[in-house]
XYZ file of C-alpha atoms in Angstrom:
126
model
C 20.393 -11.904 0.627
C 17.744 -9.162 0.325
C 14.458 -10.203 1.833
C 11.384 -9.420 -0.206
C 9.007 -7.056 1.557
C 6.208 -6.592 -0.983
C 4.849 -9.562 -2.874
C 1.855 -10.618 -4.876
C 2.225 -8.540 -8.016
C 1.842 -9.951 -11.477
C 0.203 -9.599 -14.851
C -3.563 -9.898 -15.205
C -6.212 -8.977 -17.692
C -8.679 -6.179 -17.170
C -11.220 -7.238 -14.572
C -8.799 -9.554 -12.815
C -7.683 -9.520 -9.185
C -4.462 -9.599 -7.204
C -3.629 -9.555 -3.514
C -0.505 -7.738 -2.438
C 1.248 -8.505 0.819
C 3.696 -6.430 2.824
C 5.973 -7.940 5.464
C 6.083 -4.823 7.616
C 7.807 -6.529 10.522
C 11.016 -7.021 8.555
C 12.124 -3.448 9.121
C 12.306 -1.423 12.358
C 9.702 1.241 11.696
C 6.545 2.192 13.537
C 3.450 0.672 12.001
C 0.514 2.678 13.361
C -0.142 3.826 9.804
C 0.185 1.231 7.064
C -0.175 2.388 3.498
C 0.168 1.356 -0.099
C 1.496 3.641 -2.795
C 1.984 3.167 -6.506
C 4.046 4.730 -9.236
C 3.239 4.361 -12.903
C 5.828 5.068 -15.617
C 6.292 8.796 -16.087
C 4.043 9.669 -13.158
C 4.583 10.737 -9.576
C 4.129 8.294 -6.760
C 0.615 8.416 -5.331
C -0.955 7.142 -2.157
C -3.551 4.479 -2.878
C -4.803 3.325 0.517
C -4.004 3.709 4.199
C -5.163 1.945 7.355
C -4.586 3.146 10.898
C -4.117 1.063 14.019
C -7.862 1.204 14.749
C -8.673 -0.203 11.338
C -9.957 3.008 9.773
C -9.209 3.203 6.080
C -8.883 5.796 3.339
C -8.667 5.265 -0.407
C -7.841 7.371 -3.410
C -11.029 7.983 -5.387
C -9.957 5.917 -8.387
C -9.792 2.668 -6.398
C -12.763 3.053 -4.070
C -15.025 0.027 -4.241
C -12.328 -2.076 -5.934
C -9.375 -2.153 -3.514
C -9.374 -3.146 0.151
C -6.505 -2.545 2.551
C -6.169 -4.636 5.691
C -3.639 -5.474 8.383
C -3.095 -8.403 10.695
C -3.712 -8.089 14.422
C 0.004 -8.240 15.248
C 0.840 -5.364 12.874
C 3.310 -7.561 11.073
C 1.567 -7.591 7.708
C -0.533 -5.335 5.537
C -2.479 -6.457 2.505
C -4.048 -4.831 -0.521
C -6.813 -6.800 -2.191
C -7.297 -5.419 -5.689
C -10.397 -6.434 -7.620
C -11.683 -5.423 -11.039
C -8.217 -4.256 -12.036
C -7.984 -1.831 -14.931
C -5.070 -0.862 -17.217
C -4.722 2.447 -15.339
C -3.818 0.428 -12.240
C -0.586 -0.670 -13.901
C 2.263 0.510 -11.686
C 4.892 -0.536 -9.205
C 3.195 -0.858 -5.829
C 5.045 -0.028 -2.615
C 4.103 -0.490 0.990
C 5.011 1.992 3.673
C 4.539 2.431 7.379
C 4.609 5.454 9.624
C 3.174 7.305 12.540
C 1.114 10.443 13.015
C -0.155 12.113 16.202
C -3.644 11.071 17.276
C -3.472 8.206 14.779
C -4.388 10.619 11.961
C -2.855 8.630 9.129
C -2.705 10.537 5.868
C -3.443 9.425 2.346
C -0.498 11.478 1.252
C 3.119 10.911 0.272
C 4.438 12.591 3.375
C 7.705 12.416 5.316
C 6.096 10.296 8.017
C 6.196 7.240 5.766
C 9.058 4.795 5.535
C 9.121 2.794 2.363
C 9.995 -0.739 3.092
C 10.985 -2.482 -0.105
C 11.638 -2.465 -3.808
C 7.990 -2.636 -4.762
C 6.034 -5.186 -6.733
C 4.998 -4.751 -10.338
C 1.325 -4.908 -11.260
C 0.514 -4.993 -14.957
C -3.052 -4.975 -16.241
C -3.744 -5.572 -19.898
C -6.938 -4.640 -21.703
């Protein structure tokens, strides 16, 4: 039985909110950098948010002020709180973990990231 890694997706109307969860501890990868990516139909995968082990965060410009990434103190979970969702946020959302020297986690789809699951669909209707 495949264990779900990402959860919390769904269908909401414009302006709605969702909270995504990632069970990072289910797979044996380093978790200094925890990130969320998304891929919309016909588009390349893009990095949405990243948090390092010190709690520093980075966001893609389009979600700043609306999305918040967080992690639990045991590095077992990461979360993405998404508020004021818009139709352009419609995508499959994936969580990933990785490691970079000096804890310099990148908001970039780089080889340091291990993608943990099948993703969770987020659909926002206008």
